[in-house]
Amino acid sequence: MATKKSAPTGKQTASRAAARNTDSAPAKGPAAPSDAATLKAVATQDLAASMPHNANKLAQYGHDNAVNPPQGASSSPSSLAATGSTLSEENTGPKVGSMAGPGINATIESLDRVRVDSGGQMLTTNQGVAIADNQHSLKAGLRGPALLEDFILREKITHFDHERIPERIVHARGSGAHGFFECYQPQTAITKAAPFKEAGKITPVFVRFSTVAGERGSKDTARDVRGFAVKFYTDEGNWDLVGNNIPVFFIQDAMKFPDLVHAVKPEPHHAMPQAASAHDTFWDFVSLMPESTHMLMWAMSDRAIPRSYRMMEGFGVHSFRLVNDAGESRFVKFHWKPKLGTHSLVWDEAVKISGADPDFHRRDLWEAIEAGEFPEWELGFQTFTEEESKDWSFDILDATKLIPEELVPVQIVGRMVLNRNPDNFFAETEQVAFCTAHVVPGIDFSNDPLLAGRIHSYVDTQLTRLGGPNFHEIPINAPIAPVHNNQRDGLHRQAVPRGRVSYEPNSLGGGCPFQAGAAKGFVSFPAPVQEDKVRGAPEKFAEHYAQARLFFESQTPTEQAHIAAAFRFELSKVTVPAIRERMVAGLVNASPALAAKVAEGLGMAVPDPLPRALATPVTPEIAQSPMLSLMARPGDGGIRTRKVAILVANGVEGTSIAAIQKALLDAGAVGRLVGPRIGAFTTASGDTIDADCSMENEPGFLFDGLVLPDGQAAVDALAADGHTMEFIKAQYRHCKTLLVLGASSALLAQAGIESTLPTGEADPGLIVAAAGESPANDFIAALGKHRHPERETDPPKV
Ligand code: HDE
């Protein structure tokens, strides 16, 4: 039934007409709302009028404001209509969803929003149109030409054509995982940073480990620095701790980074070698950059060939600042300490693994997480003041120097657990964008000139790599803290901001979003700056060798031997003798003993030392730092996640094999049955066992330990297969643990392996058991040592 409306008065009609205009309005707005449009006009007028002047402006000057900015003035509208974009904003539907509540930015809600599960679903185009036939192009007749009209084919091929994005210029090869950081004790006395506010506080993280030099498809086990980048999704914004597994760096100033990277990357004329520093241009550059010597010691040590991402330390490298609520600041160096201890490969092993399994580290991380063996690190702070650091022999702004743990102990503040593999490598691991500029209140920068360049570089590089300025909205990069600002538009924009205000100050948005002020917002620590504008480096940066020596002299003899062998290998690959000579001349300044060893290995005389930039050597605070040795952190001696090969063939003595496999599984290790081929084998007692890998598809150096079985027929079969000898020799040469059961001691003899060490003492990694003995416990204990370097000779005997 139609209702009769009363005729509008002239005044109402005028104000309603005015409220429907977008280009002019009378001197006075409507006095009272009579419909939605006038309500919006009234509310807008009231909101603008509630800010008769810019209250923020009055307090914007002077030092006090600079260090303690106030929160911005804001006012709330009487109706959300005042700040909305449209009158119809409250219309909801499956496409537009329901209107975001005040202050909510739906683009940063749970990733479920963007997760896709195609289970039980039919194929569609990107427009959601169901595809009837995914096998054929559209043609004029069964044997006729393909038609341009085929939008389904063109959409599919066009998308495919653009499926690759530029790889990272450095750290292209990497693997990632989700997890959390848990704070042990509040650190509020030294920092107000969100993750450290309460005991037990959980902050989600995403971590990406990487190599530096190789391209995206390169091998995992290259000799290289490893990236260790952690994105903390804190409730006060994202904090990225973009570190490495080595606490120092090659260069002191960002100005030299492109030179360093050009030198280490494949040489520009023939694009070789891939993922390797063992070539002319790298050694040419670093031998001309004596500040690199310390980092080279680390890069030539076994730190550069980790056994697993799970078994390496991480370091923030630069000095950063912590700032507390009272505005007080201390410097800090960040450390990640792996619960499994620090363990590495040996070079011969790394080279071989790179052929058999270039994804060795990616696979290891993935498998451990899928198996519920969640990798874990503890986070430590080394904190110190400017005053304390003044007298140190090195400058804390120099990223080629570390602070020995014996000088400033590391305080453990929490732990990080990685407990979830990404659902999709590209969407998460490839698209994640770390940036040293991503800090939160409570964390700040030092004036390290290397760090300054990084603060710029990371966002800049993503603009090309991720295709524009909105990469922060890609789900893996989006913070869980709400995002509200007046940045707008750009390629691939996801957020749909409400209203017409995209500037500040404003009154039409009630002043929102308003500046947070010092109480909640990020305020740079007001470190005084009062010097000449110069391009230069401080005096202490001229010292290049003291910490290289400290590092070398803090290593065990085996580690020192590996460093010398790595220099020998790398420099032997250099084709220009003058470069080799220059490099060894630099090493003389760091360690004459090391230089002599390297020179001997290269068949050259020890050259005169390079001239030093600093004539008088400094006296370092300490001469040895045992914590710099990989051996300082053996882990708990357990064998969880270690992989052990148990060789099998027809006629194998099955009972002892089953007992060992069970004992290994009970201890958290993975014992795999490896046969001359995969598939079923018959044991001596007629049972069937199944080999799930073969000596061909999983060679010996992929395993942490080896069990040689009892059973004469099996031993005979294995003895006749050349792979068996390679298997045994690789295990032995790489100082791993071998368990030799019963009849298989003949295989040891065939491989030319002595049952004792070169010294004549018993080999702790070689457990030989007579038939019927059950030496599982001895084997597991020896395996827990990871390696038995006592066995090692250079060159290897086997
Ligand atoms: Fe990086 N570095 N870097 N770097 N870096 C990049 O950023 C750069 C440096 C590190 O898993 C790039 O997103 C400059 C030190 C890691 O995605 C780029 C300088 C340390 C990762 C960049 C340095 C690092 C990168 C390439 C000298 C250890 C991988 C792609 C001033 C503290 C992060 C990207 C990931 C990646 C620049 C030196 C660690 C080009 C200019 C020192 C772990 O922006």
XYZ file of N, CA and C in Angstrom, residues 189-327:
417
model
N 63.941 -3.418 30.778
C 64.936 -2.490 31.328
C 65.836 -1.953 30.226
N 66.024 -2.737 29.159
C 66.927 -2.264 28.100
C 66.230 -1.997 26.766
N 65.051 -2.577 26.549
C 64.367 -2.288 25.282
C 62.854 -2.344 25.461
N 62.190 -1.445 24.721
C 60.719 -1.510 24.733
C 60.205 -2.304 23.545
N 61.107 -2.990 22.812
C 60.675 -3.716 21.611
C 59.641 -4.776 21.975
N 58.601 -4.854 21.133
C 57.433 -5.674 21.450
C 57.752 -7.137 21.785
N 58.683 -7.814 21.070
C 58.854 -9.247 21.374
C 59.427 -9.520 22.762
N 59.994 -8.488 23.395
C 60.717 -8.726 24.644
C 59.981 -8.162 25.855
N 58.670 -7.973 25.724
C 57.944 -7.277 26.795
C 57.581 -8.161 27.975
N 57.290 -9.429 27.726
C 56.839 -10.300 28.821
C 57.439 -11.676 28.681
N 57.621 -12.341 29.827
C 58.042 -13.741 29.783
C 56.939 -14.547 29.107
N 57.313 -15.419 28.195
C 56.329 -16.275 27.535
C 55.660 -15.640 26.346
N 55.938 -14.365 26.080
C 55.271 -13.710 24.947
C 55.713 -14.369 23.633
N 54.740 -14.664 22.784
C 55.003 -15.344 21.514
C 54.860 -14.354 20.363
N 55.845 -14.318 19.498
C 55.781 -13.483 18.300
C 55.970 -14.391 17.094
N 55.051 -14.369 16.128
C 55.248 -15.218 14.939
C 56.463 -14.751 14.125
N 57.141 -15.703 13.485
C 58.289 -15.346 12.644
C 58.233 -16.113 11.327
N 58.891 -15.566 10.318
C 59.202 -16.325 9.099
C 60.700 -16.160 8.873
N 61.381 -17.281 8.618
C 62.837 -17.257 8.488
C 63.229 -17.730 7.100
N 64.212 -17.082 6.506
C 64.759 -17.581 5.237
C 66.269 -17.708 5.366
N 66.754 -18.928 5.087
C 68.189 -19.186 5.048
C 68.619 -19.178 3.588
N 69.870 -18.811 3.320
C 70.260 -18.701 1.911
C 71.761 -18.817 1.751
N 72.189 -19.084 0.513
C 73.586 -18.838 0.166
C 73.629 -17.458 -0.469
N 74.819 -16.928 -0.709
C 74.890 -15.553 -1.200
C 75.156 -15.479 -2.700
N 76.155 -16.214 -3.161
C 76.669 -15.941 -4.506
C 75.905 -16.656 -5.613
N 75.403 -17.853 -5.323
C 74.832 -18.679 -6.381
C 73.486 -18.174 -6.863
N 73.112 -18.625 -8.060
C 71.812 -18.256 -8.601
C 70.728 -19.125 -7.974
N 69.488 -18.832 -8.322
C 68.355 -19.441 -7.611
C 68.372 -20.972 -7.639
N 68.887 -21.541 -8.758
C 68.903 -23.001 -8.859
C 70.225 -23.612 -8.484
N 71.075 -22.860 -7.811
C 72.417 -23.392 -7.545
C 72.402 -24.326 -6.346
N 73.533 -25.004 -6.164
C 73.646 -26.020 -5.107
C 73.624 -25.383 -3.714
N 73.129 -26.178 -2.777
C 73.057 -25.698 -1.390
C 74.404 -25.731 -0.678
N 75.282 -26.676 -1.086
C 76.482 -26.887 -0.258
C 77.708 -26.163 -0.806
N 77.502 -25.066 -1.516
C 78.634 -24.246 -1.971
C 79.393 -23.712 -0.754
N 80.702 -23.481 -0.929
C 81.419 -22.749 0.129
C 80.960 -21.302 0.045
N 80.241 -20.842 1.047
C 79.661 -19.505 0.992
C 79.162 -19.107 2.383
N 78.939 -17.834 2.540
C 78.257 -17.328 3.724
C 76.798 -17.779 3.620
N 76.132 -18.016 4.738
C 74.704 -18.323 4.710
C 73.918 -17.140 5.279
N 72.866 -16.738 4.558
C 71.962 -15.727 5.086
C 71.085 -16.341 6.160
N 70.716 -15.552 7.143
C 69.893 -16.010 8.262
C 68.963 -14.834 8.564
N 67.847 -14.771 7.811
C 66.974 -13.597 7.875
C 65.686 -13.952 8.616
N 65.362 -13.173 9.622
C 64.185 -13.463 10.453
C 63.228 -12.271 10.400
N 61.977 -12.564 10.031
C 60.943 -11.519 10.064
C 60.079 -11.771 11.290
N 60.113 -10.851 12.245
C 59.257 -10.943 13.434
C 57.977 -10.149 13.137
N 56.826 -10.845 13.160
C 55.553 -10.144 12.969
C 55.087 -9.671 14.355
N 55.666 -8.591 14.860
C 55.344 -8.172 16.230
C 54.015 -7.424 16.247
N 53.440 -7.289 17.443
C 52.170 -6.562 17.508
C 52.378 -5.053 17.391
N 53.633 -4.630 17.252
C 53.887 -3.207 16.982
C 54.570 -3.029 15.630
N 54.324 -3.951 14.708
C 54.894 -3.834 13.361
C 55.976 -4.865 13.122
N 56.385 -4.967 11.867
C 57.379 -5.980 11.504
C 58.789 -5.526 11.835
N 59.551 -6.461 12.385
C 60.982 -6.235 12.639
C 61.752 -7.320 11.904
N 62.630 -6.920 10.998
C 63.434 -7.892 10.258
C 64.868 -7.869 10.774
N 65.315 -9.009 11.246
C 66.715 -9.142 11.655
C 67.405 -9.925 10.539
N 68.031 -9.179 9.629
C 68.544 -9.779 8.380
C 70.032 -10.068 8.565
N 70.324 -11.243 9.071
C 71.701 -11.554 9.452
C 72.323 -12.638 8.604
N 73.513 -13.036 9.007
C 74.275 -14.100 8.352
C 74.703 -15.133 9.388
N 75.328 -16.224 8.917
C 75.840 -17.218 9.867
C 77.288 -16.931 10.246
N 77.758 -15.766 9.882
C 79.125 -15.330 10.203
C 78.994 -13.925 10.789
N 79.666 -13.629 11.912
C 79.372 -12.368 12.622
C 80.049 -11.124 12.069
N 80.857 -11.292 11.012
C 81.532 -10.121 10.445
C 81.277 -10.108 8.941
N 81.770 -9.053 8.273
C 81.509 -8.951 6.836
C 82.799 -8.597 6.092
N 82.763 -8.673 4.759
C 83.960 -8.480 3.935
C 84.421 -7.020 3.880
N 83.450 -6.112 3.985
C 83.752 -4.703 3.712
C 83.196 -3.832 4.834
N 83.707 -2.597 4.894
C 83.321 -1.707 5.996
C 82.295 -0.672 5.578
N 82.162 -0.448 4.280
C 81.300 0.651 3.825
C 80.439 0.156 2.661
N 79.166 0.528 2.691
C 78.219 0.071 1.667
C 78.674 0.442 0.259
N 79.493 1.481 0.171
C 79.969 1.921 -1.138
C 80.675 0.790 -1.882
N 81.230 -0.179 -1.147
C 81.994 -1.244 -1.791
C 81.160 -2.492 -2.078
N 79.894 -2.513 -1.709
C 79.114 -3.759 -1.842
C 78.931 -4.196 -3.297
N 78.533 -3.292 -4.193
C 78.413 -3.734 -5.589
C 79.738 -4.289 -6.129
N 80.874 -3.714 -5.703
C 82.170 -4.215 -6.174
C 82.409 -5.633 -5.666
N 82.141 -5.827 -4.368
C 82.318 -7.156 -3.777
C 81.464 -8.191 -4.511
N 80.210 -7.843 -4.733
C 79.290 -8.817 -5.332
C 79.658 -9.066 -6.794
N 80.030 -8.013 -7.517
C 80.473 -8.239 -8.900
C 81.699 -9.148 -8.923
N 82.566 -9.016 -7.930
C 83.796 -9.820 -7.927
C 83.513 -11.293 -7.650
N 82.527 -11.564 -6.778
C 82.298 -12.961 -6.391
C 81.341 -13.685 -7.326
N 80.465 -12.954 -7.977
C 79.495 -13.583 -8.890
C 80.247 -14.177 -10.094
N 79.612 -15.049 -10.872
C 80.261 -15.581 -12.061
C 80.864 -14.452 -12.905
N 82.033 -14.711 -13.469
C 82.731 -13.639 -14.199
C 81.915 -13.232 -15.432
N 81.893 -11.927 -15.704
C 80.914 -11.423 -16.672
C 81.108 -11.906 -18.099
N 82.326 -12.303 -18.489
C 82.492 -12.669 -19.902
C 81.943 -14.058 -20.197
N 82.189 -15.049 -19.275
C 81.721 -16.404 -19.604
C 80.738 -16.960 -18.575
N 80.382 -16.115 -17.583
C 79.374 -16.516 -16.583
C 79.777 -17.787 -15.829
N 81.046 -17.904 -15.486
C 81.531 -19.006 -14.655
C 82.410 -18.430 -13.560
N 82.600 -19.087 -12.439
C 81.919 -20.311 -12.036
C 80.647 -19.984 -11.253
N 79.776 -20.975 -11.194
C 78.500 -20.814 -10.486
C 78.704 -21.100 -8.993
N 78.143 -20.229 -8.156
C 78.122 -20.445 -6.704
C 79.492 -20.828 -6.164
N 80.505 -20.048 -6.504
C 81.850 -20.363 -6.015
C 82.677 -19.082 -5.943
N 83.473 -18.982 -4.880
C 84.381 -17.836 -4.789
C 85.759 -18.192 -5.342
N 85.959 -19.479 -5.729
C 87.281 -19.929 -6.168
C 87.553 -19.512 -7.609
N 87.712 -18.218 -7.821
C 88.057 -17.740 -9.162
C 88.740 -16.378 -9.076
N 89.335 -15.982 -10.198
C 90.225 -14.817 -10.208
C 89.619 -13.548 -9.632
N 88.408 -13.193 -10.113
C 87.934 -11.846 -9.779
C 87.673 -11.693 -8.283
N 87.176 -12.759 -7.639
C 86.942 -12.655 -6.196
C 88.258 -12.409 -5.458
N 89.254 -13.225 -5.780
C 90.515 -13.108 -5.021
C 91.280 -11.859 -5.419
N 91.072 -11.395 -6.650
C 91.671 -10.123 -7.057
C 91.149 -9.018 -6.152
N 89.823 -8.984 -6.003
C 89.197 -7.921 -5.205
C 89.602 -8.019 -3.727
N 89.415 -9.196 -3.137
C 89.647 -9.264 -1.679
C 91.121 -9.109 -1.326
N 92.008 -9.510 -2.243
C 93.431 -9.343 -1.916
C 93.831 -7.869 -1.994
N 92.976 -7.068 -2.615
C 93.217 -5.618 -2.638
C 92.447 -4.912 -1.520
N 91.694 -5.674 -0.758
C 90.857 -5.115 0.317
C 91.249 -5.791 1.635
N 92.348 -5.362 2.253
C 92.819 -6.065 3.452
C 91.775 -6.158 4.565
N 90.784 -5.246 4.567
C 89.741 -5.319 5.589
C 88.946 -6.631 5.485
N 89.041 -7.321 4.317
C 88.308 -8.584 4.135
C 88.968 -9.762 4.855
N 90.210 -9.583 5.309
C 90.978 -10.739 5.798
C 90.248 -11.491 6.902
N 89.645 -10.755 7.850
C 88.970 -11.445 8.949
C 87.830 -12.308 8.420
N 87.002 -11.705 7.565
C 85.861 -12.443 7.012
C 86.342 -13.644 6.202
N 87.472 -13.482 5.503
C 87.978 -14.598 4.691
C 88.320 -15.799 5.566
N 88.830 -15.515 6.772
C 89.137 -16.628 7.692
C 87.867 -17.430 7.971
N 86.785 -16.715 8.219
C 85.506 -17.392 8.487
C 85.011 -18.115 7.237
N 85.122 -17.419 6.088
C 84.580 -18.001 4.859
C 85.381 -19.233 4.422
N 86.651 -19.287 4.806
C 87.453 -20.468 4.465
C 87.334 -21.538 5.553
N 86.679 -21.216 6.646
C 86.518 -22.215 7.708
C 85.283 -23.070 7.397
N 85.078 -24.089 8.186
C 83.946 -24.990 7.939
C 82.599 -24.300 8.196
N 82.618 -23.079 8.755
C 81.360 -22.326 8.909
C 80.674 -22.126 7.560
N 81.478 -22.087 6.495
C 80.932 -21.785 5.168
C 80.385 -23.028 4.469
N 80.484 -24.194 5.140
C 79.872 -25.407 4.577
C 79.111 -26.120 5.707
N 78.028 -25.499 6.205
C 77.315 -26.098 7.340
C 76.703 -27.451 6.984
N 76.592 -28.313 7.977
C 75.925 -29.603 7.787
C 74.446 -29.395 7.505
N 73.888 -28.369 8.154
C 72.446 -28.126 8.062
C 72.204 -26.671 8.448
N 71.145 -26.080 7.880
C 70.760 -24.749 8.361
C 70.443 -24.809 9.850
N 70.004 -25.998 10.282
C 69.583 -26.150 11.672
C 70.768 -26.166 12.632
N 71.973 -26.278 12.073
C 73.151 -26.451 12.921
C 74.146 -25.321 12.708
N 73.627 -24.139 12.463
C 74.544 -23.007 12.344
C 74.051 -21.833 13.199
N 75.023 -20.996 13.595
C 74.675 -19.800 14.357
C 74.178 -18.711 13.407
N 73.539 -17.720 13.965
C 73.146 -16.554 13.182
C 73.617 -15.306 13.915
N 73.891 -14.255 13.148
C 74.395 -13.019 13.760
C 73.779 -11.812 13.055
N 73.441 -10.793 13.819
C 72.950 -9.549 13.213
C 74.074 -8.754 12.577
N 75.317 -9.098 12.895
C 76.555 -8.507 12.386
C 76.785 -7.083 12.894
N 75.962 -6.140 12.494
C 76.211 -4.749 12.899
C 75.919 -4.547 14.389
N 76.444 -3.443 14.921
C 75.958 -2.970 16.208
C 74.616 -2.294 15.945
N 73.608 -2.684 16.705
C 72.315 -1.989 16.672
C 72.139 -1.294 18.010
N 71.029 -0.584 18.160
C 70.703 0.028 19.445
C 69.461 -0.611 20.031
N 69.437 -0.739 21.335
C 68.199 -1.038 22.051
C 67.799 0.252 22.756
N 66.510 0.529 22.814
C 66.041 1.751 23.477
C 64.888 1.375 24.398
N 64.931 1.843 25.648
C 63.853 1.487 26.587
C 62.806 2.601 26.677
N 61.819 2.386 27.516
C 60.721 3.350 27.639
C 61.185 4.724 28.082
N 62.270 4.730 28.881
C 62.765 6.022 29.370
C 63.619 6.721 28.323
N 63.757 6.114 27.152
C 64.547 6.737 26.095
C 66.036 6.482 26.254
